[in-house]
Amino acid sequence: MRGLAVYPGSFDPITNGHLDLIRRGTKLCDRLIVAVLRNTEKSYLFSVEERLTLLRESVADIPGVEVDAFDGLLVEFARRRGADRILRGIRALSDFEYEFQMALMNRRLAPDVETLFLMPREEFTFLSSRLVREVARLGGPVDGLVPPPVALRIKEKLRP
Ligand code: PNS
């Protein structure tokens, strides 16, 4: 199965779970676009530009990966970029309902774009950007949970 895939998300910040999924995704396509949603309604720890920089630093050694940002509908972005599949991760049953709804809505909007679900390594099934932000905010260590550039920047960002 070759071609172009989009891996969308907030990536606030990218975790080792995301990175694991990106590595797995690259085996299923020729090129993978990691796409950060520009959502002006939500507040994030890292700005879109910061998240793009952290993503680019984190995937620098993985061939076939590009980092981009998008706004509006994901399927429109996928079409614009010539991608025919969307990649998403499922960690646990709790992810399923939201992912299922999103995949079916995206299919309704763009029947030609297929959503593929991948599971991260078991040791990352508990991991989320939200928990990483919380642990870091409360002064806990996040090394091993996020790529090294993120571990560095998150400490700088949250340092009182
Ligand atoms: O990492 P996240 O926050 O779970 O990612 C959610 C994301 C960015 C994949 C989702 O919010 C999205 O695709 N937003 C774009 C708007 C869109 O296309 N909505 C309709 C499909 S449900």
mmCIF file of C-alpha atoms and ligand atoms in Angstrom:
data_model
loop_
_atom_site.group_PDB
_atom_site.id
_atom_site.type_symbol
_atom_site.label_atom_id
_atom_site.label_comp_id
_atom_site.label_asym_id
_atom_site.label_seq_id
_atom_site.Cartn_x
_atom_site.Cartn_y
_atom_site.Cartn_z
ATOM 1 C CA MET A 1 0.000 0.000 0.000
ATOM 2 C CA ARG A 2 1.866 3.095 -1.198
ATOM 3 C CA GLY A 3 0.826 6.727 -1.677
ATOM 4 C CA LEU A 4 0.392 9.851 0.424
ATOM 5 C CA ALA A 5 -1.172 9.934 3.899
ATOM 6 C CA VAL A 6 -2.064 12.731 6.315
ATOM 7 C CA TYR A 7 -1.600 12.288 10.049
ATOM 8 C CA PRO A 8 -3.595 15.169 11.596
ATOM 9 C CA GLY A 9 -3.742 16.363 15.166
ATOM 10 C CA SER A 10 -3.157 19.096 17.709
ATOM 11 C CA PHE A 11 0.293 17.817 18.753
ATOM 12 C CA ASP A 12 0.386 20.085 21.841
ATOM 13 C CA PRO A 13 3.063 18.786 22.187
ATOM 14 C CA ILE A 14 4.137 15.798 20.099
ATOM 15 C CA THR A 15 4.694 12.739 22.353
ATOM 16 C CA ASN A 16 6.646 9.526 21.878
ATOM 17 C CA GLY A 17 3.277 7.869 21.159
ATOM 18 C CA HIS A 18 2.773 10.192 18.164
ATOM 19 C CA LEU A 19 6.341 9.505 17.063
ATOM 20 C CA ASP A 20 5.764 5.752 17.257
ATOM 21 C CA LEU A 21 2.670 6.146 15.100
ATOM 22 C CA ILE A 22 4.530 8.303 12.575
ATOM 23 C CA ARG A 23 7.240 5.629 12.238
ATOM 24 C CA ARG A 24 4.600 2.949 11.727
ATOM 25 C CA GLY A 25 2.732 5.154 9.238
ATOM 26 C CA THR A 26 5.798 5.692 7.058
ATOM 27 C CA LYS A 27 5.913 1.938 6.448
ATOM 28 C CA LEU A 28 2.441 2.090 4.908
ATOM 29 C CA CYS A 29 2.942 4.954 2.461
ATOM 30 C CA ASP A 30 5.581 6.676 0.355
ATOM 31 C CA ARG A 31 5.098 9.986 2.101
ATOM 32 C CA LEU A 32 3.420 11.061 5.322
ATOM 33 C CA ILE A 33 2.280 14.603 6.074
ATOM 34 C CA VAL A 34 1.992 15.348 9.781
ATOM 35 C CA ALA A 35 -0.621 18.112 9.821
ATOM 36 C CA VAL A 36 -1.212 20.482 12.744
ATOM 37 C CA LEU A 37 -4.683 21.980 13.058
ATOM 38 C CA ARG A 38 -4.720 25.785 13.253
ATOM 39 C CA ASN A 39 -7.597 26.169 15.694
ATOM 40 C CA THR A 40 -8.028 29.704 16.894
ATOM 41 C CA GLU A 41 -10.865 28.853 19.279
ATOM 42 C CA LYS A 42 -8.904 26.576 21.597
ATOM 43 C CA SER A 43 -5.986 27.650 23.745
ATOM 44 C CA TYR A 44 -2.798 25.655 23.495
ATOM 45 C CA LEU A 45 0.425 25.469 25.488
ATOM 46 C CA PHE A 46 2.531 25.795 22.333
ATOM 47 C CA SER A 47 1.692 28.087 19.403
ATOM 48 C CA VAL A 48 1.204 26.497 15.974
ATOM 49 C CA GLU A 49 4.650 27.743 14.914
ATOM 50 C CA GLU A 50 6.251 26.255 18.046
ATOM 51 C CA ARG A 51 4.458 22.944 17.483
ATOM 52 C CA LEU A 52 5.607 22.876 13.852
ATOM 53 C CA THR A 53 9.199 23.492 14.928
ATOM 54 C CA LEU A 54 9.049 20.773 17.614
ATOM 55 C CA LEU A 55 7.503 18.331 15.131
ATOM 56 C CA ARG A 56 10.143 19.095 12.493
ATOM 57 C CA GLU A 57 12.960 18.622 15.025
ATOM 58 C CA SER A 58 11.383 15.368 16.258
ATOM 59 C CA VAL A 59 10.880 13.767 12.816
ATOM 60 C CA ALA A 60 14.110 15.052 11.254
ATOM 61 C CA ASP A 61 15.637 11.545 11.159
ATOM 62 C CA ILE A 62 12.551 9.813 9.707
ATOM 63 C CA PRO A 63 12.608 9.696 5.893
ATOM 64 C CA GLY A 64 9.422 10.448 3.955
ATOM 65 C CA VAL A 65 7.834 12.700 6.593
ATOM 66 C CA GLU A 66 6.733 16.289 6.047
ATOM 67 C CA VAL A 67 5.220 18.682 8.594
ATOM 68 C CA ASP A 68 2.519 21.187 7.665
ATOM 69 C CA ALA A 69 -0.398 23.112 9.211
ATOM 70 C CA PHE A 70 -3.988 23.343 8.051
ATOM 71 C CA ASP A 71 -7.225 25.072 8.851
ATOM 72 C CA GLY A 72 -10.761 24.298 7.768
ATOM 73 C CA LEU A 73 -11.814 20.779 6.886
ATOM 74 C CA LEU A 74 -9.227 18.037 7.168
ATOM 75 C CA VAL A 75 -10.503 16.256 4.055
ATOM 76 C CA GLU A 76 -10.148 19.469 2.023
ATOM 77 C CA PHE A 77 -6.543 19.723 3.154
ATOM 78 C CA ALA A 78 -5.999 16.046 2.270
ATOM 79 C CA ARG A 79 -7.460 16.589 -1.203
ATOM 80 C CA ARG A 80 -5.458 19.760 -1.750
ATOM 81 C CA ARG A 81 -2.285 17.881 -0.887
ATOM 82 C CA GLY A 82 -3.244 14.865 -3.026
ATOM 83 C CA ALA A 83 -3.536 12.486 -0.060
ATOM 84 C CA ASP A 84 -6.052 9.651 -0.229
ATOM 85 C CA ARG A 85 -5.781 8.442 3.348
ATOM 86 C CA ILE A 86 -5.880 9.781 6.887
ATOM 87 C CA LEU A 87 -3.926 8.152 9.654
ATOM 88 C CA ARG A 88 -5.107 8.175 13.276
ATOM 89 C CA GLY A 89 -3.988 6.381 16.413
ATOM 90 C CA ILE A 90 -6.201 4.386 18.771
ATOM 91 C CA ARG A 91 -4.779 3.819 22.240
ATOM 92 C CA ALA A 92 -7.743 2.349 24.061
ATOM 93 C CA LEU A 93 -11.456 1.746 23.761
ATOM 94 C CA SER A 94 -12.058 5.239 25.120
ATOM 95 C CA ASP A 95 -10.579 6.713 21.919
ATOM 96 C CA PHE A 96 -12.840 4.672 19.727
ATOM 97 C CA GLU A 97 -16.133 6.561 19.777
ATOM 98 C CA TYR A 98 -14.660 9.958 18.935
ATOM 99 C CA GLU A 99 -12.419 8.453 16.263
ATOM 100 C CA PHE A 100 -15.281 6.428 14.792
ATOM 101 C CA GLN A 101 -17.505 9.517 14.520
ATOM 102 C CA MET A 102 -14.738 11.563 12.965
ATOM 103 C CA ALA A 103 -13.832 8.844 10.458
ATOM 104 C CA LEU A 104 -17.442 8.401 9.352
ATOM 105 C CA MET A 105 -18.003 12.156 9.038
ATOM 106 C CA ASN A 106 -14.818 12.443 6.989
ATOM 107 C CA ARG A 107 -15.974 9.540 4.819
ATOM 108 C CA ARG A 108 -19.301 11.271 4.235
ATOM 109 C CA LEU A 109 -17.492 14.473 3.270
ATOM 110 C CA ALA A 110 -14.934 12.679 1.103
ATOM 111 C CA PRO A 111 -15.750 9.050 0.211
ATOM 112 C CA ASP A 112 -12.465 8.771 -1.688
ATOM 113 C CA VAL A 113 -10.368 9.453 1.430
ATOM 114 C CA GLU A 114 -9.912 6.419 3.679
ATOM 115 C CA THR A 115 -9.116 6.585 7.425
ATOM 116 C CA LEU A 116 -6.579 4.071 8.745
ATOM 117 C CA PHE A 117 -6.184 3.365 12.459
ATOM 118 C CA LEU A 118 -2.923 2.230 13.977
ATOM 119 C CA MET A 119 -2.096 1.232 17.551
ATOM 120 C CA PRO A 120 0.976 2.640 19.246
ATOM 121 C CA ARG A 121 3.408 0.491 21.216
ATOM 122 C CA GLU A 122 1.725 -0.819 24.392
ATOM 123 C CA GLU A 123 3.981 1.241 26.646
ATOM 124 C CA PHE A 124 2.498 4.412 25.111
ATOM 125 C CA THR A 125 -1.170 3.500 25.461
ATOM 126 C CA PHE A 126 -1.523 5.642 28.606
ATOM 127 C CA LEU A 127 0.282 8.598 27.084
ATOM 128 C CA SER A 128 -1.415 11.790 25.933
ATOM 129 C CA SER A 129 -0.348 15.377 25.284
ATOM 130 C CA ARG A 130 -2.788 16.499 27.976
ATOM 131 C CA LEU A 131 -1.146 14.310 30.644
ATOM 132 C CA VAL A 132 2.323 15.401 29.526
ATOM 133 C CA ARG A 133 1.288 19.050 29.931
ATOM 134 C CA GLU A 134 -0.188 18.334 33.356
ATOM 135 C CA VAL A 135 2.840 16.427 34.653
ATOM 136 C CA ALA A 136 5.202 19.111 33.330
ATOM 137 C CA ARG A 137 3.089 21.912 34.795
ATOM 138 C CA LEU A 138 3.241 20.225 38.214
ATOM 139 C CA GLY A 139 7.006 19.830 38.010
ATOM 140 C CA GLY A 140 7.144 16.101 37.185
ATOM 141 C CA PRO A 141 9.633 14.564 34.734
ATOM 142 C CA VAL A 142 8.513 14.034 31.143
ATOM 143 C CA ASP A 143 11.760 12.583 29.790
ATOM 144 C CA GLY A 144 11.042 9.336 27.961
ATOM 145 C CA LEU A 145 7.482 10.457 27.258
ATOM 146 C CA VAL A 146 8.283 13.092 24.655
ATOM 147 C CA PRO A 147 11.109 13.598 22.132
ATOM 148 C CA PRO A 148 14.179 15.359 23.672
ATOM 149 C CA PRO A 149 13.514 18.782 22.009
ATOM 150 C CA VAL A 150 10.031 18.784 23.567
ATOM 151 C CA ALA A 151 11.316 17.807 27.033
ATOM 152 C CA LEU A 152 13.678 20.781 26.858
ATOM 153 C CA ARG A 153 11.165 23.334 25.583
ATOM 154 C CA ILE A 154 8.350 22.322 27.912
ATOM 155 C CA LYS A 155 10.593 22.866 30.947
ATOM 156 C CA GLU A 156 11.648 26.285 29.633
ATOM 157 C CA LYS A 157 8.044 27.193 28.911
ATOM 158 C CA LEU A 158 6.700 26.187 32.319
ATOM 159 C CA ARG A 159 9.639 27.396 34.387
ATOM 160 C CA PRO A 160 8.261 29.943 36.894
HETATM 161 O O1 PNS B 1 -5.134 15.601 18.179
HETATM 162 P P1 PNS B 1 -6.599 15.873 18.084
HETATM 163 O O2 PNS B 1 -6.916 17.160 18.795
HETATM 164 O O3 PNS B 1 -7.424 14.720 18.567
HETATM 165 O O4 PNS B 1 -6.934 16.080 16.511
HETATM 166 C C1 PNS B 1 -8.225 16.384 16.081
HETATM 167 C C2 PNS B 1 -8.246 16.732 14.577
HETATM 168 C C3 PNS B 1 -7.285 17.857 14.266
HETATM 169 C C4 PNS B 1 -7.848 15.522 13.778
HETATM 170 C C5 PNS B 1 -9.717 17.135 14.236
HETATM 171 O O5 PNS B 1 -10.160 18.091 15.134
HETATM 172 C C6 PNS B 1 -9.886 17.676 12.813
HETATM 173 O O6 PNS B 1 -9.665 16.973 11.853
HETATM 174 N N1 PNS B 1 -10.227 18.957 12.708
HETATM 175 C C7 PNS B 1 -10.415 19.619 11.416
HETATM 176 C C8 PNS B 1 -11.859 20.022 11.188
HETATM 177 C C9 PNS B 1 -12.647 18.951 10.454
HETATM 178 O O7 PNS B 1 -12.271 18.488 9.399
HETATM 179 N N2 PNS B 1 -13.798 18.560 11.043
HETATM 180 C C10 PNS B 1 -14.721 17.609 10.439
HETATM 181 C C11 PNS B 1 -14.318 16.171 10.627
HETATM 182 S S1 PNS B 1 -14.966 15.502 12.084
#
